[in-house]
């Protein structure tokens, strides 16, 4: 496949506003792929050169790209700047200046290799070399291809192709229906690498997909917790449980392979440079290879207190990490182990995995085992919950002692119990902003009135509306938010957004916001959970609590399934009360 042919598919994907059409077009593109092409294409359609967890950066910002466009098309930088001002999009700028057609355009594989080469250059003189190579590549492409190449390079490919859409498309391309999705998804949960899955399916078939193993260096998708309303419900449903404090820190998946340590966030981004003290502590562990799961939390030696999530994540800014590490060093409370010295431990019961963690971490100060209390008593569980809340922690997580580690699953193997500010036992909801209304009066000054928020339908890979959001932010907060929103504005409803309400401005679903609401109510206006003529769900009195985009991708937002469960639990509680 030439890159130009891929660009034609990308144009079609960009033009559609339906999620089914995304799957169909992508499946067509996949059908046209050879074994060698399918892996790079899988990364490129998501605007990447490698899986999400590999921090491959092209290192070419807007200014350099403008120079490259000028060089490639023999125009002046002023011309490029002028066109950019008119189009507001560097991809469209390249398209309008480049030649409409060109013979002998390079293959997808070649373009991927050349981009890879550019990304690999570093050190003195590398900027000039990157620029020259990129200009040469642009010079070999037609205008439509140049548009996508520039967007990929800037990391601004907004086709909105989520991982489940890729899995569905692979299944359609191979089988003509969605039936392969569960097997593909299970392999994806173990490896987080869509390119590997696509290549394995094309080259070796379904059996080889089932054989894709847990591997050090490739993050597993995180196991997540379900909710239950109170300790009684937990003991009734799970029986004997292991109870642990729920730390309000930063989820870390720590991989050690010999002397190499990698640390991944909850949404599988590589975060290694952010955590030098965890890396050092992991190197010293008495194992050759290991995968650990835990929660990193900043600890202030002066006050002897744990510092909450927001401050822990302040380290994301690259500068000052060393200063942070001295002032508020991190600890990680490790609660699981998935792999050790060549053996996949995920099938073992939790009790055994926990014993392995406990033994392995003896003597480490930075990596501590999250304490575990075994109980089948409602009183003990209630006491643990209240104790932890009074110590300033979020609550507890109760775990089934006989459960395997189920990568990517949110099920009753783990149940979280938290307390909200009003003293009721409920949980916050993570919504994705999908649009906003102009707003009247004071709010209009800041550019946004009410926000339109959605949750994630993981089955359909769609964002469905659940609430308007209008309160909880100061004027300053609104102003900051507006800056973030303007980056995400799009002219048309994105293909993966499904909403009956039409906001004044649609947003690319990206920004995750944590909200607290009084109640979930049925609503004919919102599409979250809407099936046939059954109404959807809405949030009553939602308030913004925090911005979660630091550690959550839009697909990590609360799902429709969770909303339905929370609605049912709330109903049970109302009946009981
Ligand atoms: P939240 O918004 O409450 O952080 P979440 O959507 O990130 O929730 P959940 O599945 O709801 O994830 O809760 C599990 C999260 O709780 C984990 O991702 C982890 O970051 C955190 N956590 C803290 N302490 C523990 C623990 N002892 N065991 C498991 N997870 C823990």
Coordinates of C-alpha atoms and ligand atoms in Angstrom, one line a residue:
X1 CA 0.0 0.0 0.0
X2 CA 1.3 3.4 -0.8
X3 CA 1.1 6.2 1.8
X4 CA -1.1 8.0 -0.7
X5 CA -3.6 5.1 -0.6
X6 CA -3.5 5.1 3.2
X7 CA -4.2 8.9 3.0
X8 CA -7.3 8.2 1.0
X9 CA -8.6 5.9 3.7
X10 CA -7.7 8.5 6.4
X11 CA -9.7 11.1 4.5
X12 CA -12.7 8.9 4.5
X13 CA -12.3 8.2 8.2
X14 CA -12.0 11.9 8.8
X15 CA -15.2 12.6 6.8
X16 CA -17.5 10.2 8.7
X17 CA -19.6 11.1 11.7
X18 CA -20.7 7.5 12.4
X19 CA -18.8 5.0 14.5
X20 CA -20.1 2.1 12.4
X21 CA -18.6 3.7 9.3
X22 CA -15.3 4.1 11.1
X23 CA -15.2 0.4 11.7
X24 CA -16.2 -0.4 8.1
X25 CA -13.7 1.9 6.4
X26 CA -10.9 0.7 8.7
X27 CA -11.8 -2.9 8.0
X28 CA -11.5 -2.1 4.3
X29 CA -8.1 -0.6 4.8
X30 CA -7.0 -3.6 6.8
X31 CA -8.2 -6.0 4.1
X32 CA -5.9 -4.3 1.7
X33 CA -2.9 -4.8 4.0
X34 CA -0.1 -7.3 3.7
X35 CA 1.5 -8.9 6.8
X36 CA 4.4 -6.4 6.7
X37 CA 2.1 -3.4 6.3
X38 CA -0.4 -4.1 9.0
X39 CA 1.7 -3.3 12.0
X40 CA 3.0 0.2 10.9
X41 CA -0.5 1.0 9.6
X42 CA -2.1 0.2 12.9
X43 CA 0.2 2.7 14.7
X44 CA 0.0 5.3 12.0
X45 CA -3.9 5.5 11.9
X46 CA -3.7 6.4 15.6
X47 CA -1.1 9.1 14.8
X48 CA 1.8 7.1 16.2
X49 CA 4.9 5.2 15.1
X50 CA 4.8 2.7 18.0
X51 CA 2.5 1.5 20.7
X52 CA 1.1 4.1 23.1
X53 CA 3.5 3.0 25.9
X54 CA 6.6 3.6 23.9
X55 CA 7.7 7.2 24.2
X56 CA 8.7 7.7 20.6
X57 CA 8.8 11.4 19.9
X58 CA 9.4 12.9 16.4
X59 CA 10.9 16.1 18.0
X60 CA 9.6 18.4 15.3
X61 CA 7.5 21.3 16.5
X62 CA 5.4 23.7 14.5
X63 CA 8.2 26.1 13.7
X64 CA 10.5 23.4 12.3
X65 CA 7.6 21.9 10.3
X66 CA 6.9 25.3 8.8
X67 CA 10.5 25.5 7.7
X68 CA 10.3 21.9 6.3
X69 CA 7.2 22.8 4.3
X70 CA 8.9 25.9 2.9
X71 CA 11.9 23.8 1.9
X72 CA 9.9 21.0 0.4
X73 CA 7.7 23.2 -1.8
X74 CA 10.3 25.8 -2.6
X75 CA 8.2 28.6 -1.1
X76 CA 9.1 31.3 1.4
X77 CA 8.5 30.9 5.2
X78 CA 6.3 34.0 5.0
X79 CA 4.0 32.2 2.5
X80 CA 3.8 29.2 4.8
X81 CA 3.0 31.5 7.8
X82 CA 0.4 33.3 5.8
X83 CA -1.4 30.1 4.7
X84 CA -1.1 28.8 8.3
X85 CA -2.9 31.9 9.6
X86 CA -5.7 31.4 7.0
X87 CA -6.2 27.6 7.6
X88 CA -5.3 27.4 11.3
X89 CA -4.0 23.9 10.7
X90 CA -0.5 23.0 9.6
X91 CA -1.7 19.8 7.9
X92 CA -4.1 21.9 5.7
X93 CA -1.3 24.4 5.1
X94 CA 0.9 21.6 3.7
X95 CA -2.0 20.3 1.7
X96 CA -2.7 23.7 0.1
X97 CA 1.0 24.3 -0.8
X98 CA 1.9 20.8 -2.0
X99 CA 1.4 19.3 -5.4
X100 CA -2.0 17.7 -5.9
X101 CA -0.6 14.6 -7.5
X102 CA 2.8 13.0 -7.7
X103 CA 4.1 9.8 -9.4
X104 CA 5.9 7.1 -7.6
X105 CA 4.9 8.0 -4.1
X106 CA 6.6 6.0 -1.3
X107 CA 4.9 3.0 0.4
X108 CA 3.5 3.1 3.9
X109 CA 6.3 0.9 5.1
X110 CA 8.9 3.3 3.7
X111 CA 7.2 6.4 5.2
X112 CA 7.0 4.7 8.6
X113 CA 10.7 3.7 8.4
X114 CA 11.7 7.3 7.4
X115 CA 9.7 8.8 10.3
X116 CA 11.3 6.3 12.6
X117 CA 14.7 7.3 11.5
X118 CA 13.8 11.0 12.1
X119 CA 12.5 10.2 15.6
X120 CA 15.8 8.3 16.4
X121 CA 18.1 11.3 15.7
X122 CA 19.3 13.0 18.8
X123 CA 22.2 15.1 20.0
X124 CA 24.1 17.9 18.4
X125 CA 23.1 18.8 14.9
X126 CA 20.1 16.5 15.0
X127 CA 17.5 19.2 14.5
X128 CA 18.9 20.2 11.2
X129 CA 19.2 16.6 10.1
X130 CA 15.6 15.9 11.2
X131 CA 14.4 18.9 9.3
X132 CA 16.3 17.9 6.1
X133 CA 14.9 14.3 6.2
X134 CA 11.4 15.5 6.9
X135 CA 11.5 18.1 4.0
X136 CA 12.8 15.4 1.7
X137 CA 9.9 13.1 2.8
X138 CA 7.3 15.8 2.3
X139 CA 8.8 16.4 -1.1
X140 CA 8.1 12.8 -2.2
X141 CA 4.4 13.0 -1.2
X142 CA 1.3 14.4 -2.8
X143 CA -0.7 17.1 -1.0
X144 CA -3.4 14.9 0.7
X145 CA -0.6 12.6 2.1
X146 CA 1.3 15.7 3.3
X147 CA -1.7 16.8 5.3
X148 CA -1.7 13.5 7.2
X149 CA 2.0 13.3 7.5
X150 CA 2.2 16.7 9.2
X151 CA -0.6 15.9 11.5
X152 CA 1.0 12.6 12.6
X153 CA 4.2 14.4 13.2
X154 CA 2.5 17.0 15.4
X155 CA 0.6 14.3 17.2
X156 CA -2.6 16.0 16.1
X157 CA -4.3 13.2 14.2
X158 CA -7.9 13.6 15.5
X159 CA -9.6 10.7 13.7
X160 CA -10.9 9.5 17.1
X161 CA -10.1 5.9 16.4
X162 CA -10.3 4.3 19.8
X163 CA -8.7 0.9 20.6
X164 CA -12.0 -1.0 20.6
X165 CA -12.7 0.4 17.1
X166 CA -9.3 -1.0 15.9
X167 CA -10.2 -4.4 17.4
X168 CA -13.6 -4.5 15.8
X169 CA -12.1 -3.5 12.5
X170 CA -9.5 -6.3 12.7
X171 CA -12.3 -8.7 13.4
X172 CA -14.5 -7.5 10.5
X173 CA -11.6 -7.6 8.1
X174 CA -10.7 -11.2 9.0
X175 CA -14.1 -12.7 9.8
X176 CA -16.8 -10.3 8.4
X177 CA -18.3 -9.7 11.9
X178 CA -17.3 -8.7 15.5
X179 CA -16.9 -12.3 16.7
X180 CA -13.1 -12.2 17.2
X181 CA -13.2 -9.1 19.4
X182 CA -13.2 -11.0 22.8
X183 CA -10.1 -13.0 21.9
X184 CA -8.3 -10.0 20.4
X185 CA -9.3 -7.9 23.4
X186 CA -7.9 -10.4 25.9
X187 CA -4.6 -10.4 24.1
X188 CA -4.7 -6.6 24.1
X189 CA -5.3 -6.6 27.8
X190 CA -2.1 -8.6 28.3
X191 CA 0.1 -6.7 25.9
X192 CA -1.4 -3.2 25.3
X193 CA 0.1 -3.5 21.8
X194 CA -2.4 -3.2 18.9
X195 CA 0.3 -3.4 16.3
X196 CA 1.6 -6.7 17.7
X197 CA -2.0 -8.1 17.7
X198 CA -2.7 -7.0 14.2
X199 CA 0.6 -8.5 12.9
X200 CA 0.2 -11.7 14.8
X201 CA -3.4 -12.2 13.5
X202 CA -2.4 -11.6 9.9
X203 CA 0.8 -13.7 10.0
X204 CA -0.2 -16.6 12.3
X205 CA -3.9 -16.5 13.0
X206 CA -6.1 -16.7 16.0
X207 CA -4.2 -19.4 17.9
X208 CA -1.1 -17.3 18.0
X209 CA -3.2 -14.4 19.4
X210 CA -4.3 -16.6 22.3
X211 CA -0.6 -17.4 22.9
X212 CA 0.5 -13.7 23.3
X213 CA 1.9 -13.7 26.8
X214 CA 2.4 -11.2 29.6
X215 CA 5.8 -9.7 28.8
X216 CA 8.2 -7.5 30.8
X217 CA 8.3 -4.1 29.1
X218 CA 4.8 -4.2 27.7
X219 CA 2.3 -2.9 30.3
X220 CA -0.8 -5.0 31.1
X221 CA -4.0 -3.1 31.1
X222 CA -4.8 -2.3 34.7
X223 CA -7.2 -4.4 36.8
X224 CA -9.9 -2.0 38.1
X225 CA -12.4 -2.0 41.0
X226 CA -16.2 -2.3 41.1
X227 CA -18.3 -0.4 43.5
X228 CA -20.7 -1.6 46.2
X229 CA -22.8 0.7 48.5
X230 CA -21.5 -0.4 51.9
X231 CA -19.6 -3.0 53.9
X232 CA -22.6 -5.3 54.3
X233 CA -23.0 -5.6 50.6
X234 CA -19.3 -6.3 50.2
X235 CA -19.3 -9.2 52.7
X236 CA -22.5 -10.5 51.3
X237 CA -21.2 -10.6 47.8
X238 CA -17.5 -11.6 48.3
X239 CA -17.4 -13.4 51.7
X240 CA -13.8 -13.5 52.9
X241 CA -11.9 -10.6 51.6
X242 CA -8.5 -9.0 51.9
X243 CA -8.9 -5.3 52.8
X244 CA -6.3 -2.6 51.9
X245 CA -6.2 1.1 52.3
X246 CA -7.1 3.0 49.1
X247 CA -4.3 5.4 48.6
X248 CA -5.0 8.6 46.7
X249 CA -1.8 8.7 44.7
X250 CA -0.7 7.7 41.2
X251 CA -1.1 4.2 39.9
X252 CA 2.2 2.7 38.8
X253 CA 3.0 -0.5 37.0
X254 CA 6.6 -1.2 37.6
X255 CA 8.5 -3.4 35.1
X256 CA 12.0 -4.6 35.8
X257 CA 14.1 -6.5 33.2
X258 CA 17.6 -7.0 34.4
X259 CA 19.0 -3.5 35.0
X260 CA 16.2 -1.8 33.0
X261 CA 13.2 -0.4 34.8
X262 CA 10.1 1.0 33.2
X263 CA 7.2 2.6 35.0
X264 CA 3.8 3.0 33.4
X265 CA 0.8 5.1 34.5
X266 CA -2.8 3.9 34.8
X267 CA -3.4 4.8 31.2
X268 CA -0.2 3.0 30.1
X269 CA 2.0 6.0 29.4
X270 CA 5.7 5.6 30.2
X271 CA 6.4 7.7 33.3
X272 CA 9.8 6.4 34.2
X273 CA 11.7 9.7 34.3
X274 CA 9.1 11.0 36.8
X275 CA 10.0 8.4 39.5
X276 CA 13.8 8.2 40.0
X277 CA 13.5 6.9 43.5
X278 CA 11.1 4.1 42.5
X279 CA 13.5 3.1 39.7
X280 CA 16.4 2.9 42.1
X281 CA 14.4 0.9 44.6
X282 CA 13.3 -1.5 41.9
X283 CA 16.8 -2.1 40.6
X284 CA 17.8 -3.3 44.1
X285 CA 15.0 -5.9 44.4
X286 CA 16.3 -9.5 44.6
X287 CA 14.7 -10.6 41.2
X288 CA 15.9 -10.6 37.6
X289 CA 12.6 -9.6 36.2
X290 CA 9.3 -8.6 37.7
X291 CA 6.0 -6.7 37.0
X292 CA 4.5 -5.0 40.1
X293 CA 1.3 -3.0 40.5
X294 CA 0.9 -0.3 43.1
X295 CA 0.1 3.2 44.0
X296 CA 2.8 5.9 44.3
X297 CA 2.3 8.6 46.8
X298 CA 4.4 11.5 47.8
X299 CA 5.5 11.5 51.4
X300 CA 6.5 14.6 53.4
X301 CA 9.2 13.5 55.8
X302 CA 8.7 16.8 57.8
X303 CA 5.1 16.4 58.5
X304 CA 5.2 12.6 58.2
X305 CA 2.1 12.8 56.1
X306 CA 1.1 11.6 52.7
X307 CA 0.6 14.3 50.1
X308 CA -2.6 14.0 47.9
X309 CA -2.8 13.1 44.3
X310 CA -2.7 16.6 42.8
X311 CA 0.7 17.3 44.3
X312 CA 2.1 13.9 43.4
X313 CA 1.2 14.6 39.8
X314 CA 2.8 18.1 39.9
X315 CA 6.0 16.2 39.1
X316 CA 4.8 15.6 35.6
X317 CA 6.5 18.9 34.7
X318 CA 9.9 17.7 33.8
X319 CA 11.8 20.4 35.6
X320 CA 12.1 20.1 39.3
X321 CA 11.8 16.3 39.5
X322 CA 15.0 16.1 41.5
X323 CA 13.9 18.9 43.8
X324 CA 10.5 17.1 44.4
X325 CA 12.3 13.9 45.0
X326 CA 14.3 15.5 47.9
X327 CA 11.5 17.6 49.3
X328 CA 8.6 15.1 49.0
X329 CA 10.1 11.7 48.2
X330 CA 7.8 9.1 46.8
X331 CA 6.8 5.8 48.1
X332 CA 4.9 3.1 46.3
X333 CA 2.5 0.9 48.1
X334 CA 2.7 -2.3 46.0
X335 CA -0.4 -4.4 46.1
X336 CA 0.2 -6.9 43.3
X337 CA 2.7 -8.9 41.3
X338 CA 1.9 -10.2 37.8
X339 CA 5.2 -11.7 36.6
X340 CA 8.5 -12.8 38.2
X341 CA 11.6 -14.3 36.7
X342 CA 10.0 -15.7 33.6
X343 CA 6.7 -16.8 35.1
X344 CA 3.3 -15.3 34.5
X345 CA 1.8 -15.0 37.9
X346 CA -1.6 -13.6 36.8
X347 CA -3.5 -17.0 37.1
X348 CA -2.4 -17.4 40.8
X349 CA -4.9 -16.6 43.5
X350 CA -4.5 -13.1 45.0
X351 CA -3.5 -14.5 48.4
X352 CA -0.4 -16.2 46.8
X353 CA 0.5 -13.2 44.7
X354 CA 0.3 -11.0 47.8
X355 CA 2.6 -13.4 49.8
X356 CA 5.2 -13.2 46.9
X357 CA 5.1 -9.3 47.0
X358 CA 5.4 -9.3 50.8
X359 CA 8.4 -11.6 50.7
X360 CA 10.1 -9.7 47.8
X361 CA 9.8 -6.2 49.3
X362 CA 11.2 -7.1 52.7
X363 CA 13.8 -4.5 53.6
X364 CA 12.8 -1.9 51.0
X365 CA 11.7 1.4 52.4
X366 CA 10.6 3.0 49.2
X367 CA 8.6 0.0 47.9
X368 CA 6.2 -1.1 50.7
X369 CA 3.6 -3.8 50.7
X370 CA 0.1 -2.4 51.0
X371 CA -1.1 -3.8 54.3
X372 CA -3.8 -6.5 54.0
X373 CA -6.4 -7.4 56.6
X374 CA -8.3 -10.6 56.0
X375 CA -11.9 -10.7 57.2
X376 CA -15.4 -11.9 56.6
X377 CA -16.9 -9.6 59.2
X378 CA -18.9 -6.5 58.4
X379 CA -17.8 -5.0 61.7
X380 CA -14.1 -5.4 60.9
X381 CA -14.5 -4.1 57.3
X382 CA -16.5 -1.1 58.6
X383 CA -13.8 -0.4 61.1
X384 CA -11.1 -0.6 58.5
X385 CA -13.0 1.8 56.3
X386 CA -13.5 4.4 59.0
X387 CA -10.0 4.0 60.3
X388 CA -8.5 4.7 56.9
X389 CA -10.9 7.7 56.2
X390 CA -9.9 9.2 59.6
X391 CA -6.2 8.8 58.6
X392 CA -7.0 11.0 55.6
X393 CA -7.1 8.2 53.0
X394 CA -9.8 7.7 50.4
X395 CA -11.3 4.6 51.8
X396 CA -10.5 0.9 51.2
X397 CA -10.3 -1.7 48.5
X398 CA -11.6 -5.2 49.3
X399 CA -10.2 -8.0 47.2
X400 CA -11.2 -11.6 46.7
X401 CA -8.4 -13.7 48.0
X402 CA -8.9 -16.4 45.4
X403 CA -9.1 -14.2 42.3
X404 CA -6.5 -14.1 39.5
X405 CA -5.2 -10.8 38.1
X406 CA -7.6 -10.0 35.3
X407 CA -5.9 -7.4 33.1
X408 CA -8.2 -4.7 31.9
X409 CA -11.2 -6.0 33.9
X410 CA -13.4 -4.0 36.2
X411 CA -15.2 -6.7 38.2
X412 CA -16.0 -7.8 41.7
X413 CA -12.5 -9.3 42.3
X414 CA -11.8 -5.8 43.7
X415 CA -14.4 -3.6 45.3
X416 CA -13.7 0.0 46.4
X417 CA -15.5 1.6 49.3
X418 CA -15.1 5.4 49.6
X419 CA -16.9 8.2 51.4
X420 CA -18.0 11.4 49.8
X421 CA -18.1 14.7 51.5
X422 CA -21.7 14.5 52.6
X423 CA -20.9 11.3 54.5
X424 CA -22.9 9.1 52.1
X425 CA -21.0 6.1 50.7
X426 CA -20.9 6.9 47.0
X427 CA -18.3 7.6 44.4
X428 CA -17.4 10.3 42.0
X429 CA -17.9 9.9 38.3
X430 CA -15.3 10.7 35.6
X431 CA -16.9 12.4 32.6
X432 CA -15.5 13.5 29.3
X433 CA -16.3 16.9 28.0
X434 CA -17.9 16.7 24.5
X435 CA -19.2 20.2 24.0
X436 CA -20.1 23.5 25.4
X437 CA -22.8 26.2 25.2
X438 CA -21.9 29.9 24.7
X439 CA -23.4 31.0 28.0
X440 CA -24.9 34.3 29.0
X441 CA -23.8 37.2 31.1
X442 CA -20.7 36.7 33.2
X443 CA -19.8 33.3 32.0
X444 CA -19.9 34.4 28.4
X445 CA -16.9 36.6 29.2
X446 CA -14.9 33.6 29.8
X447 CA -16.0 31.9 26.6
X448 CA -18.0 29.0 28.0
X449 CA -21.3 28.6 29.7
X450 CA -22.5 25.2 30.5
X451 CA -20.4 22.2 29.4
X452 CA -21.9 19.1 27.9
X453 CA -20.4 16.0 29.4
X454 CA -20.5 12.3 28.4
X455 CA -19.5 8.9 29.7
X456 CA -17.9 6.1 27.8
X457 CA -19.8 3.2 26.2
X458 CA -17.0 0.6 26.1
X459 CA -19.0 -1.9 24.0
X460 CA -19.6 0.6 21.2
X461 CA -16.5 2.7 21.7
X462 CA -18.7 5.8 21.9
X463 CA -19.1 8.8 24.1
X464 CA -22.7 9.3 25.2
X465 CA -24.1 12.4 26.9
X466 CA -25.0 12.3 30.5
X467 CA -25.2 15.8 31.9
X468 CA -24.7 19.5 31.4
X469 CA -22.2 20.9 33.9
X470 CA -22.3 24.4 35.0
X471 CA -21.1 24.8 38.6
X472 CA -18.1 24.1 40.8
X473 CA -15.5 26.4 39.2
X474 CA -14.3 29.8 40.1
X475 CA -14.0 32.6 37.5
X476 CA -10.3 31.8 37.3
X477 CA -11.1 28.1 36.8
X478 CA -13.5 28.9 33.9
X479 CA -10.9 31.0 32.2
X480 CA -8.2 28.2 32.5
X481 CA -10.7 25.7 31.3
X482 CA -11.6 27.8 28.3
X483 CA -8.0 27.8 27.2
X484 CA -7.9 24.0 27.3
X485 CA -11.2 23.8 25.5
X486 CA -10.2 26.0 22.6
X487 CA -7.6 23.4 21.7
X488 CA -10.2 20.7 21.4
X489 CA -12.9 22.6 19.4
X490 CA -14.1 20.9 16.2
X491 CA -16.6 22.0 13.6
X492 CA -18.7 18.9 13.4
X493 CA -19.8 16.3 15.9
X494 CA -17.0 13.8 16.2
X495 CA -17.8 10.3 14.9
X496 CA -17.5 8.6 18.3
X497 CA -19.8 11.1 20.0
X498 CA -23.5 10.1 20.3
X499 CA -25.7 12.8 21.7
X500 CA -29.3 14.1 21.1
X501 CA -28.4 17.5 22.6
X502 CA -26.4 19.7 20.3
X503 CA -24.0 22.1 22.0
X504 CA -22.9 25.4 20.5
X505 CA -19.4 24.0 20.1
X506 CA -18.4 20.4 19.8
X507 CA -15.2 19.2 21.4
X508 CA -12.9 16.4 20.6
X509 CA -13.6 14.0 23.5
X510 CA -10.3 14.2 25.4
X511 CA -10.7 16.1 28.7
X512 CA -11.6 14.0 31.7
X513 CA -13.3 15.7 34.6
X514 CA -14.2 14.2 37.9
X515 CA -17.6 15.2 39.1
X516 CA -19.7 14.5 42.2
X517 CA -23.5 14.3 41.7
X518 CA -26.4 13.9 44.1
X519 CA -28.1 11.2 42.1
X520 CA -28.4 9.4 38.8
X521 CA -31.8 9.8 37.3
X522 CA -33.5 8.5 34.1
X523 CA -33.6 11.0 31.3
X524 CA -35.1 11.0 27.8
X525 CA -32.6 13.8 26.8
X526 CA -29.3 12.0 27.4
X527 CA -28.0 9.1 25.4
X528 CA -26.0 7.4 28.2
X529 CA -27.6 4.0 28.6
X530 CA -30.4 4.7 26.2
X531 CA -31.7 1.5 24.5
X532 CA -34.6 1.6 22.0
X533 CA -37.3 3.7 23.6
X534 CA -35.9 3.3 27.2
X535 CA -34.6 6.6 28.5
X536 CA -30.9 7.3 29.2
X537 CA -29.3 8.4 32.4
X538 CA -28.6 11.9 33.7
X539 CA -26.7 13.3 36.7
X540 CA -28.5 15.5 39.2
X541 CA -26.6 18.5 40.6
X542 CA -23.2 17.6 39.2
X543 CA -20.2 19.5 40.6
X544 CA -16.7 19.5 39.2
X545 CA -14.2 18.0 41.7
X546 CA -11.0 17.8 39.7
X547 CA -9.4 17.4 36.3
X548 CA -8.3 13.9 35.6
X549 CA -6.6 14.1 32.2
X550 CA -3.2 13.7 33.9
X551 CA -3.9 10.0 34.4
X552 CA -7.0 9.2 32.4
X553 CA -7.6 8.8 28.7
X554 CA -11.1 9.5 27.6
X555 CA -11.7 5.8 27.4
X556 CA -10.8 5.5 31.1
X557 CA -13.8 7.6 32.0
X558 CA -16.7 6.0 33.9
X559 CA -18.6 3.6 31.6
X560 CA -22.3 3.3 30.8
X561 CA -22.2 -0.1 32.5
X562 CA -20.9 1.4 35.7
X563 CA -23.5 4.2 35.6
X564 CA -26.2 1.6 35.2
X565 CA -24.9 -0.3 38.3
X566 CA -24.6 2.8 40.3
X567 CA -28.2 3.7 39.4
X568 CA -29.3 0.2 40.5
X569 CA -27.3 0.4 43.8
X570 CA -28.7 3.8 44.5
X571 CA -32.2 2.4 44.0
X572 CA -31.5 -0.5 46.3
X573 CA -30.2 1.9 48.9
X574 CA -33.3 4.1 48.6
X575 CA -35.5 1.0 49.1
X576 CA -33.4 0.0 52.2
X577 CA -33.5 3.5 53.7
Ligands
LIG1 P1 -10.6 6.5 41.3 O1 -11.2 7.6 40.5 O2 -11.3 6.2 42.6 O3 -9.1 6.7 41.4 P2 -10.2 4.7 39.2 O4 -11.2 4.8 38.1 O5 -8.8 5.3 38.9 O6 -10.8 5.2 40.5 P3 -10.9 2.3 40.3 O7 -11.0 1.0 39.7 O8 -12.1 3.0 40.6 O9 -9.9 3.2 39.5 O10 -10.1 2.2 41.7 C1 -8.9 1.5 41.7 C2 -7.8 2.6 41.8 O11 -7.5 2.8 43.2 C3 -6.5 2.0 41.2 O12 -6.4 2.4 39.9 C4 -5.4 2.6 42.1 O13 -4.9 3.7 41.5 C5 -6.1 3.0 43.4 N1 -5.7 2.3 44.6 C6 -5.3 2.9 45.7 N2 -5.0 1.9 46.6 C7 -5.2 0.7 46.1 C8 -5.2 -0.6 46.5 N3 -4.8 -0.9 47.8 N4 -5.5 -1.6 45.7 C9 -5.9 -1.3 44.4 N5 -6.0 -0.1 43.9 C10 -5.7 1.0 44.7

